[in-house]
Short mmCIF file of C-alpha atoms and ligand atoms in Angstrom, two decimals:
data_model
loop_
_atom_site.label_atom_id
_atom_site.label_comp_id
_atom_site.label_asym_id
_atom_site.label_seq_id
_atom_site.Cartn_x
_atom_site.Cartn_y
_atom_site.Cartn_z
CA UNK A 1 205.56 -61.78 -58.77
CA UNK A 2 208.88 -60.72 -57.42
CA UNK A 3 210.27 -63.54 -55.94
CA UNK A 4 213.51 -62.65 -53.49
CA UNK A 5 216.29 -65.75 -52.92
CA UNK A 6 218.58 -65.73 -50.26
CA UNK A 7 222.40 -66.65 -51.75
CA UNK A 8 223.57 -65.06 -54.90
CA UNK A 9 225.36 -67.78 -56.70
CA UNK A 10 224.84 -69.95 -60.03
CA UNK A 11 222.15 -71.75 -58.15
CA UNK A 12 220.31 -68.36 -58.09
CA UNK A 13 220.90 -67.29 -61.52
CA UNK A 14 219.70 -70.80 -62.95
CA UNK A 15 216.91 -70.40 -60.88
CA UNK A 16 216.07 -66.96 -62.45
CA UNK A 17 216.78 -68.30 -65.94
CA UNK A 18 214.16 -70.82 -65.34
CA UNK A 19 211.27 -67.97 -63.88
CA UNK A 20 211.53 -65.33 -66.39
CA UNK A 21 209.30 -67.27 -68.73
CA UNK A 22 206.77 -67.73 -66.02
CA UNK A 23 207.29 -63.58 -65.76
CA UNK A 24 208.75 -64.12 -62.41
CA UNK A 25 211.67 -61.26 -61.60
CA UNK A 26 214.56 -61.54 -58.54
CA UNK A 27 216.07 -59.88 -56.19
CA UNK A 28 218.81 -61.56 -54.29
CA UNK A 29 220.18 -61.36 -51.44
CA UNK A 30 223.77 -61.96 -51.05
CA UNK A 31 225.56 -61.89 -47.75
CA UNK A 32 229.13 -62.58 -48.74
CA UNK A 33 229.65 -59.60 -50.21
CA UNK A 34 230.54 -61.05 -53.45
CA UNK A 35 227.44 -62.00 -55.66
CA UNK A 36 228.26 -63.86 -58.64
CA UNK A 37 224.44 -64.29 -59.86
CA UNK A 38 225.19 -61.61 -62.82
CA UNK A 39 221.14 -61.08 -62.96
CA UNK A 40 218.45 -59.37 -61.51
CA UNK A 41 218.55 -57.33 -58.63
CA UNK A 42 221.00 -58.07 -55.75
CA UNK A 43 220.78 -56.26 -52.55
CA UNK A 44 224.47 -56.87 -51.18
CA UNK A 45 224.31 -57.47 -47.28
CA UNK A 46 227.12 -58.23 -45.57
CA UNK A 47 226.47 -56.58 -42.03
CA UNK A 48 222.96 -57.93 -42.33
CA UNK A 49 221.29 -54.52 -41.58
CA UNK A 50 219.25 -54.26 -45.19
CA UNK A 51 216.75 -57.14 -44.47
CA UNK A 52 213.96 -54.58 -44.53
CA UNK A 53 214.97 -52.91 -47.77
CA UNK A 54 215.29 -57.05 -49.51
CA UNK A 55 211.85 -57.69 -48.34
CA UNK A 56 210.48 -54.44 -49.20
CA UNK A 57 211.27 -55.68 -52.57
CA UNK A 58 210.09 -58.85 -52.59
CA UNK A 59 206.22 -61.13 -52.66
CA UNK A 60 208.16 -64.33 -51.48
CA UNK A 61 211.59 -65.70 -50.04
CA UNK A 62 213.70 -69.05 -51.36
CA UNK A 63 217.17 -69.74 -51.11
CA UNK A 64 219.86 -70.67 -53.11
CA UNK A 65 222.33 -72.02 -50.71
CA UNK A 66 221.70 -73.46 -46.58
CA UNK A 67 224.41 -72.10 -44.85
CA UNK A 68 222.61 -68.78 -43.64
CA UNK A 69 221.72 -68.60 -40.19
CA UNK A 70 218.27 -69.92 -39.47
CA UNK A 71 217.04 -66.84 -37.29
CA UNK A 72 217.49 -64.31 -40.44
CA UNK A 73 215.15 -67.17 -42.18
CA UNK A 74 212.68 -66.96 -39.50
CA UNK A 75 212.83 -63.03 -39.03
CA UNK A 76 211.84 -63.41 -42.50
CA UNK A 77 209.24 -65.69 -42.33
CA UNK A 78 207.80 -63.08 -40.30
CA UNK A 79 207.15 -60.62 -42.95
CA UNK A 80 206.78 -62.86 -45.82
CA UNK A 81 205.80 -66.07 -47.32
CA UNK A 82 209.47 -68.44 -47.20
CA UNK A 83 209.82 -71.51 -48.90
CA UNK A 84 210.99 -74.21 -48.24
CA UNK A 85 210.24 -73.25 -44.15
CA UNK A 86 213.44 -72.19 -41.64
CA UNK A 87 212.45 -75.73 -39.82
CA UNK A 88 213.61 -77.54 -43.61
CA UNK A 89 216.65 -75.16 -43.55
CA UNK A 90 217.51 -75.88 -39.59
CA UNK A 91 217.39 -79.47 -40.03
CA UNK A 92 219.66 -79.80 -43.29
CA UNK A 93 222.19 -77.50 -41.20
CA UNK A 94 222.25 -79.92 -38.41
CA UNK A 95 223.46 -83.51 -39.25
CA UNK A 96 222.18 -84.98 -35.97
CA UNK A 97 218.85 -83.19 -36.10
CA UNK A 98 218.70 -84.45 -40.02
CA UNK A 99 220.00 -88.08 -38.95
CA UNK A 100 217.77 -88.50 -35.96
CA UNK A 101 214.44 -87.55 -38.44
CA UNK A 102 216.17 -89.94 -40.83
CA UNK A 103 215.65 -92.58 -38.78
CA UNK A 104 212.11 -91.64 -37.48
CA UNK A 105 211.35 -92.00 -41.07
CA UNK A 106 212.54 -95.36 -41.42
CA UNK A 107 215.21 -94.23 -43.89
CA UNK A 108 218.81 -95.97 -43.69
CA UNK A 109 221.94 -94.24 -42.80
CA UNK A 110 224.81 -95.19 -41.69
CA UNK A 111 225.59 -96.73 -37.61
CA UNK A 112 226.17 -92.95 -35.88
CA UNK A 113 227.11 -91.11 -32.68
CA UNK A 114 227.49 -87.75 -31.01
CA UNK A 115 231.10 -86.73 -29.63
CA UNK A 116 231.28 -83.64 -27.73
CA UNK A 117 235.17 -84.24 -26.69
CA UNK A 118 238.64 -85.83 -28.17
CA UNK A 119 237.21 -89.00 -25.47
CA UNK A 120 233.95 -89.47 -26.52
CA UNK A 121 235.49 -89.05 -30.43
CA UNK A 122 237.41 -92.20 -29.32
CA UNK A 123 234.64 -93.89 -27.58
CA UNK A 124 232.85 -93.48 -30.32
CA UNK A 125 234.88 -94.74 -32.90
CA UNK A 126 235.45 -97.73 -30.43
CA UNK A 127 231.84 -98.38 -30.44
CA UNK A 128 231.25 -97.64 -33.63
CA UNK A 129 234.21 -99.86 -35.39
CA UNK A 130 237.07 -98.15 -37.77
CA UNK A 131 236.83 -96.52 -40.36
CA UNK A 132 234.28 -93.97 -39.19
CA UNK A 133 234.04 -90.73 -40.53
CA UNK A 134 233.67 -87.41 -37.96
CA UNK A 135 232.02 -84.61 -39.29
CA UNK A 136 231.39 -80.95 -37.45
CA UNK A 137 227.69 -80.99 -36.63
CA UNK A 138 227.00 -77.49 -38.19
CA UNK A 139 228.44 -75.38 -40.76
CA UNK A 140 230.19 -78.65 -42.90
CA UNK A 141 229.74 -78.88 -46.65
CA UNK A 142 231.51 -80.32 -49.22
CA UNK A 143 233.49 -82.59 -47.39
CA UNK A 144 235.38 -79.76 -45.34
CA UNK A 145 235.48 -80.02 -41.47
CA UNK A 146 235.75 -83.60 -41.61
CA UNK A 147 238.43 -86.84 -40.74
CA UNK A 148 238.52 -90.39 -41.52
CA UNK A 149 239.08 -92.69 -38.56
CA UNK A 150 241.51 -95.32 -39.06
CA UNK A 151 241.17 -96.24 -35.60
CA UNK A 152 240.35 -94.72 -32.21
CA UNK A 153 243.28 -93.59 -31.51
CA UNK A 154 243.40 -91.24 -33.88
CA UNK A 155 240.58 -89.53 -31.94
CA UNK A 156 242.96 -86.67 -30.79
CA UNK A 157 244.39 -85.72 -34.03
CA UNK A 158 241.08 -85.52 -35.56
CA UNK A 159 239.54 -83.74 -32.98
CA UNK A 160 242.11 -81.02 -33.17
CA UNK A 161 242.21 -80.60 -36.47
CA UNK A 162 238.17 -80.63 -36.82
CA UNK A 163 238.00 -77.70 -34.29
CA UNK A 164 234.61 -78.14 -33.57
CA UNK A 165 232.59 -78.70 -30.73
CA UNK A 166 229.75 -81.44 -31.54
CA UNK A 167 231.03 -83.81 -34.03
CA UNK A 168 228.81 -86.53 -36.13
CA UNK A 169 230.40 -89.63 -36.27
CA UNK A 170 229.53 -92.18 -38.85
CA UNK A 171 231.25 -95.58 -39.51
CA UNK A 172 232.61 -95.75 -42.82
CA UNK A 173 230.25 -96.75 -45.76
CA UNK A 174 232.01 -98.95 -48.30
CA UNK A 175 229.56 -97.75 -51.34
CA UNK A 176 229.64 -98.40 -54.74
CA UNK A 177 228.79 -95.61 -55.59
CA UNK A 178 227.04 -92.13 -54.87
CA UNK A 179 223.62 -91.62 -56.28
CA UNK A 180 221.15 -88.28 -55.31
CA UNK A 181 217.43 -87.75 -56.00
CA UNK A 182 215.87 -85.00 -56.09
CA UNK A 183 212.35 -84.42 -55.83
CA UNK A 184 209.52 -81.11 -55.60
CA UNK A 185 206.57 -80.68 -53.66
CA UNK A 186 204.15 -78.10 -54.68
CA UNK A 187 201.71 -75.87 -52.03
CA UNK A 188 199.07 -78.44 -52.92
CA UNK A 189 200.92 -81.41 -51.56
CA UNK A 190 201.60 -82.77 -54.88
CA UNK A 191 205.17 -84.26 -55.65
CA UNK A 192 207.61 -85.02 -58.34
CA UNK A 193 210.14 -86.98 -58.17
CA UNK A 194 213.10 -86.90 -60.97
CA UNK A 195 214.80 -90.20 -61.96
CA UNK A 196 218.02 -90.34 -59.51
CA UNK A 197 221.67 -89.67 -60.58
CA UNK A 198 224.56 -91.32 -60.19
CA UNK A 199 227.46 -88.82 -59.22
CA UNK A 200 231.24 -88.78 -59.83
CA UNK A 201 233.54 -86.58 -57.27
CA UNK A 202 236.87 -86.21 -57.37
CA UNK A 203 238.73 -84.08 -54.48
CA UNK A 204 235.38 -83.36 -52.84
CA UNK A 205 234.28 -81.87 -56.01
CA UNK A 206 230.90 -82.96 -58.43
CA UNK A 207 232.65 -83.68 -61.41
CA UNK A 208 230.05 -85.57 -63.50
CA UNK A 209 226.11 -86.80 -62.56
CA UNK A 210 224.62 -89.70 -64.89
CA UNK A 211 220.72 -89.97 -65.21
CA UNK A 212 218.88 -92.11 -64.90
CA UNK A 213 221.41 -93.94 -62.80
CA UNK A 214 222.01 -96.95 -64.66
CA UNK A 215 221.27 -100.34 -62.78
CA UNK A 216 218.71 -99.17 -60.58
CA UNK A 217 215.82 -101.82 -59.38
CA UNK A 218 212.75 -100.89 -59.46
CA UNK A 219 212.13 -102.21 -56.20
CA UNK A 220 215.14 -99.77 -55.19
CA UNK A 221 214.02 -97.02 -57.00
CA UNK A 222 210.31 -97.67 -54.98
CA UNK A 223 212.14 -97.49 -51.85
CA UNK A 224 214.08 -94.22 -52.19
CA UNK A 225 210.60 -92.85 -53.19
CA UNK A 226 208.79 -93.95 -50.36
CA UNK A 227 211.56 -92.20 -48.12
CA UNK A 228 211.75 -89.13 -50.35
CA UNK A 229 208.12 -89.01 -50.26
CA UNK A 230 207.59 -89.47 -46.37
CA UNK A 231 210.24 -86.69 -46.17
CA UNK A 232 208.80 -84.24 -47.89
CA UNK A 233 205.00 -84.92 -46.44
CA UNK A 234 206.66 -84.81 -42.87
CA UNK A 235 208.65 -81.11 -43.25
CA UNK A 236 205.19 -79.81 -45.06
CA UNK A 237 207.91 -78.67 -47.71
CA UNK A 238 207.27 -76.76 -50.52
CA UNK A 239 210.17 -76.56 -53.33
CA UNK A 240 213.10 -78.78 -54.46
CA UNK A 241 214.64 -81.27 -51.99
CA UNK A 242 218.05 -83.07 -52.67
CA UNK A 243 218.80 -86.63 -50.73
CA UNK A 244 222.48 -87.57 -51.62
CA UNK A 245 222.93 -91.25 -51.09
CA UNK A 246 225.05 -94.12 -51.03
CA UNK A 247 224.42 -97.13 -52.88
CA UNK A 248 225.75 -100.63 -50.72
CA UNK A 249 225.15 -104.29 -51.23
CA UNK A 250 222.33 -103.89 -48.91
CA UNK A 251 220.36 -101.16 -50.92
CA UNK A 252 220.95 -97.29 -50.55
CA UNK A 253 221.48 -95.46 -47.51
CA UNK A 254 221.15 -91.74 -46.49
CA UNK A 255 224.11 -89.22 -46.10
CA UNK A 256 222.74 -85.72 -46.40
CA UNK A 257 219.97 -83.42 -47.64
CA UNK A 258 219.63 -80.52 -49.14
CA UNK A 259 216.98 -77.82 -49.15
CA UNK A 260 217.43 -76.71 -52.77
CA UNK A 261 218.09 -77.43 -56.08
CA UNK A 262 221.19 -79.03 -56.19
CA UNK A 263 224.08 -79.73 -58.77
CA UNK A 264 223.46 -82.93 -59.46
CA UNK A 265 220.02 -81.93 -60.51
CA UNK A 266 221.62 -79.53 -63.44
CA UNK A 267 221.27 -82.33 -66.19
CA UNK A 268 217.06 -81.44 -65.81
CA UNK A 269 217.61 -78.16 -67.61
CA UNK A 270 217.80 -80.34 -70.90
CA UNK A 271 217.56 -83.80 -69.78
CA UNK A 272 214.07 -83.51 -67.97
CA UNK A 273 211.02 -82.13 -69.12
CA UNK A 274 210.38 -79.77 -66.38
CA UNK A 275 214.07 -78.24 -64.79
CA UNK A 276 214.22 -79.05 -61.34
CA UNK A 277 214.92 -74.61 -61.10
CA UNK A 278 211.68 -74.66 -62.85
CA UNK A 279 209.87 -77.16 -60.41
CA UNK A 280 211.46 -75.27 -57.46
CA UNK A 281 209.81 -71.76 -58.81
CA UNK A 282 206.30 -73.31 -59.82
CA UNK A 283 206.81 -74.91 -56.46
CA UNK A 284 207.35 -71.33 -54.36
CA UNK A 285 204.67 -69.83 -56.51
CA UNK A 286 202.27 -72.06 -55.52
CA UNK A 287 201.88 -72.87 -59.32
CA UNK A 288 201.29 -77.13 -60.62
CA UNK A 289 204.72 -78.97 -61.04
CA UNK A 290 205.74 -80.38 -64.38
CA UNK A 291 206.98 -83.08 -65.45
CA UNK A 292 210.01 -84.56 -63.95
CA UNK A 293 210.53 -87.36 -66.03
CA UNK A 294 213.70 -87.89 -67.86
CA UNK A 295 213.51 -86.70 -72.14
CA UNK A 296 216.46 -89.82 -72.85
CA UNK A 297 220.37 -90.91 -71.06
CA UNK A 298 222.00 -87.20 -69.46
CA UNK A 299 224.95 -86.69 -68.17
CA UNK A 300 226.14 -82.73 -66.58
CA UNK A 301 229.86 -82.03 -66.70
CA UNK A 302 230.95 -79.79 -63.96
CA UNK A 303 233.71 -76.93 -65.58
CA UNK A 304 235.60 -76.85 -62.56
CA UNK A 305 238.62 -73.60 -62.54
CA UNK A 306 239.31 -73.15 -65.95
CA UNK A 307 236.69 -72.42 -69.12
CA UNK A 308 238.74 -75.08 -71.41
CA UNK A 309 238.11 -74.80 -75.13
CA UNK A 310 234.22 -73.50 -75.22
CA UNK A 311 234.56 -73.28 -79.19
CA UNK A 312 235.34 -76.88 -79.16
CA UNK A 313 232.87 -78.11 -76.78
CA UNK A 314 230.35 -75.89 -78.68
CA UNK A 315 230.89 -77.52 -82.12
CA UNK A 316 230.31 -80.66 -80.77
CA UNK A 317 226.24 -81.21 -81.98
CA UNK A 318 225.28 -82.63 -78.63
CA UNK A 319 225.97 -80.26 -76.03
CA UNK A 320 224.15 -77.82 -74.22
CA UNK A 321 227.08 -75.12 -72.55
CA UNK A 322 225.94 -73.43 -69.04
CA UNK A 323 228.23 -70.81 -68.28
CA UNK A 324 227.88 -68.80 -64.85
CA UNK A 325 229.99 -65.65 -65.94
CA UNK A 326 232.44 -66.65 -63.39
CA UNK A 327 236.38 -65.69 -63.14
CA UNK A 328 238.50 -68.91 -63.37
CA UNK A 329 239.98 -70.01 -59.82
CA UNK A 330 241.14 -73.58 -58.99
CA UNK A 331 238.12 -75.82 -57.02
CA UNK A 332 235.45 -73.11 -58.68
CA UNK A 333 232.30 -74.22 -60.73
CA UNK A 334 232.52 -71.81 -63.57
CA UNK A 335 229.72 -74.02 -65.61
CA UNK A 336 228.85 -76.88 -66.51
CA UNK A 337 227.79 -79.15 -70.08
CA UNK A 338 224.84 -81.21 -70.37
CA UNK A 339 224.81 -84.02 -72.79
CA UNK A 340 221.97 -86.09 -73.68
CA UNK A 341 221.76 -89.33 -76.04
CA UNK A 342 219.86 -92.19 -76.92
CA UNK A 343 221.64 -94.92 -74.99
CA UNK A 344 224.18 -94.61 -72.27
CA UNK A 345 227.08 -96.43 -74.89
CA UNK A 346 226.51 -93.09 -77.27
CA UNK A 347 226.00 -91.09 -74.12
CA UNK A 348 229.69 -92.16 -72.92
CA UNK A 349 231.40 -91.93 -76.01
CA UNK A 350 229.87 -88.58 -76.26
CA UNK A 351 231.06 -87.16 -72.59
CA UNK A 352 234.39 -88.44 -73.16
CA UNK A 353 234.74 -86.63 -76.19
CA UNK A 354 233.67 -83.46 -75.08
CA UNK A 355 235.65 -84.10 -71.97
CA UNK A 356 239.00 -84.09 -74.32
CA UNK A 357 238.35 -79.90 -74.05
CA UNK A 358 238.32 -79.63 -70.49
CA UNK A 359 241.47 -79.65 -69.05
CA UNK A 360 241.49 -81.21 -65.67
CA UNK A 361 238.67 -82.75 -66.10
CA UNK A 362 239.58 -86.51 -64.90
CA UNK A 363 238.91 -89.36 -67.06
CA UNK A 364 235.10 -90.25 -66.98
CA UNK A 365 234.31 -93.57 -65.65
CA UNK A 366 230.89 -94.59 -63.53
CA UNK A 367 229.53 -97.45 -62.87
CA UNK A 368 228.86 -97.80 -67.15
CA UNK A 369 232.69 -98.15 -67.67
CA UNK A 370 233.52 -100.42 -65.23
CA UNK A 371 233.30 -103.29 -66.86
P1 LIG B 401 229.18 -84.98 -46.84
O1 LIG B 401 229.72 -83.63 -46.49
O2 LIG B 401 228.48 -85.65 -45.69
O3 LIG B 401 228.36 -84.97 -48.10
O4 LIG B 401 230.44 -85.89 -47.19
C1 LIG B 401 231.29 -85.59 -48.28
C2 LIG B 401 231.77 -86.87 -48.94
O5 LIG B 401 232.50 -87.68 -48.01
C3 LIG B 401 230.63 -87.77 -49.43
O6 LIG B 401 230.19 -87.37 -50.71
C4 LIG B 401 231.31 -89.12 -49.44
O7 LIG B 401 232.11 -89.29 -50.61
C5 LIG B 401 232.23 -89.06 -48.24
N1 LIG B 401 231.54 -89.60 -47.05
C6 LIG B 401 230.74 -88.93 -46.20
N2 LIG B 401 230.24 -89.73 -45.24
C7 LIG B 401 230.74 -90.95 -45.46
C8 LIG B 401 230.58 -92.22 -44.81
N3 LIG B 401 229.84 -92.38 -43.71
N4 LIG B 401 231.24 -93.29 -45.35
C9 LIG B 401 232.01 -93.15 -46.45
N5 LIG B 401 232.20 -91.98 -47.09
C10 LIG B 401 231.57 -90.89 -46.62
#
């Protein structure tokens, strides 16, 4: 089975890594013009205008990455079998359209409103209460094409500098922390869900993901299931889906989803049984999940613009080195380190040390060392 992926990134090459011993093979499809997959096939698309040839290639569709525009995904769906569907992939584009099913669900997120204009940004944030945060509707990832609300009369500022015409507008969260879960669903209906993480960012950037996250309830744990669960059922979706949360006093509460396997899901490829890339291709193939249970502690260091020492990190007898054949750039995920131990006190002492060989990596700390 040739299975084609839209995006060309590290997402896609993982994902590759993880079919070739099911004797899956790829083609990708890369639309920036700049693939950076370094495996299989890539047809390289920028005008859009060698769909036909991609599919000609191909038994099935994924993708690697959300921000492609929804009609290509449906022109595709046309000729062949895509996974998860364009309706997953419209909804995770659109923050409203993902908020408002959010909330049909029953799942928490955070007080939010529309704002079409600079006065209905104010209104909002008026209604609301400061700090919100505004976010463009469409097309924002990462943190970018977004503003933080000290109060309402900041509206105009933020407005200008969002530049965008429907803005979501959330009042501030004071979390604890950030946590994600990620989950599959197979063509049968069945579903795994992996333990959740607990995820360290620093300037908008994934630097490490912990998992298990420590201190969950169970009764928490039950209740991001049940919403993970009635998301999945509800979209009919078939692959991996990511649901990035905050954790409050009151519980957890929704920010975003995302239709794919995710970074904070890259500790699975030795801290899980079954990799969540794996789970997403059984998933797309229609093959049974495996296991998604967690093999002891994890936690995935990001290698974020420069390689650091990879001799060093690869003495170290605990470390598992992902590299994604990537130039070094400042901001750019070049690879990443997974680290597993028996207990999360050897599992910090062990990040830390092979953090020493990254440089810029910040200091580790997570909710295990504070106090
Ligand atoms: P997003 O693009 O929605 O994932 O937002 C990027 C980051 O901004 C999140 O990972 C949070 O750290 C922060 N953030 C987003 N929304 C909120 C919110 N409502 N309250 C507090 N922080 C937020």
């Amino acid at each position: 089975m040739r299975i084609g992926v839209l995006g060309a990134g590290q997402l896609g090459r993982m994902l590759a890594l993880a079919g070739y011993p099911l004797a899956k093979s790829f083609v990708f499809y890369d639309m920036s013009g700049n693939p950076s997959a370094g495996i299989g096939d890539v047809v390289v698309d920028p005008l859009n205008n060698r769909i036909e040839d991609f599919l000609s290639q191909v038994d099935r569709v994924t993708y690697e990455f959300e921000h492609l525009p929804v009609a290509i995904a449906e022109t595709i769906a046309q000729h062949k079998p895509v996974h998860p569907s364009p309706r997953s992939l419209q909804i995770c584009q659109n923050r409203e359209a993902e908020k408002t099913l959010f909330g049909q669900l029953g799942i928490p997120t955070p007080q939010w409103q529309i704002a079409d204009s600079a006065e209905s940004l104010q209104q909002a944030a008026e209604a609301l209460g400061c700090p919100v945060v505004a976010k463009s509707n469409t097309e924002g990832y990462d943190g970018k094409g977004q503003a933080v609300l000290r109060s309402p009369e900041e509206a105009a500022a933020a407005w200008e500098a969002i530049g965008h015409p429907r803005l979501m507008v959330e009042k501030f969260v004071d979390f604890s922390r950030e946590i994600s879960m990620i989950a599959a669903r197979g063509q049968d209906g069945h579903i795994v869900i992996y333990p959740m993480a607990e995820n360290v960012h620093h300037d908008g950037i994934l630097r490490y993901s912990v998992a298990p996250a420590p201190g969950l309830s169970e009764a928490t744990r039950v209740e991001a299931e049940k919403h993970m669960r009635a998301l999945l059922n509800e979209l009919d979706y078939v692959g991996v889906l990511t649901l990035e949360l905050f954790a409050t006093r009151d519980g957890l509460v929704a920010n975003e989803m995302a239709p794919r396997v995710h970074n904070s899901g890259h500790w699975t490829i030795e801290g899980a049984h079954t990799s969540q890339f794996e789970n997403h291709i059984r998933a797309v193939s229609g093959l049974p999940l495996g296991n998604a249970e967690a093999r002891g502690v994890s936690c995935m260091i990001n290698i974020i613009g420069q390689h650091g020492d990879t001799k060093r990190i690869l003495e170290l007898p605990y470390t598992h080195l992902h590299l994604y054949d990537k130039a070094e750039r400042p901001g750019r995920k070049l690879g990443h380190v997974n680290i597993l131990a028996d207990n999360y006190e050897e599992l910090v002492w062990r990040v830390r040390n092979c953090a020493e060989f990254l440089p810029g990596s910040p200091e580790f700390s997570c909710s295990l060392t504070e106090g």
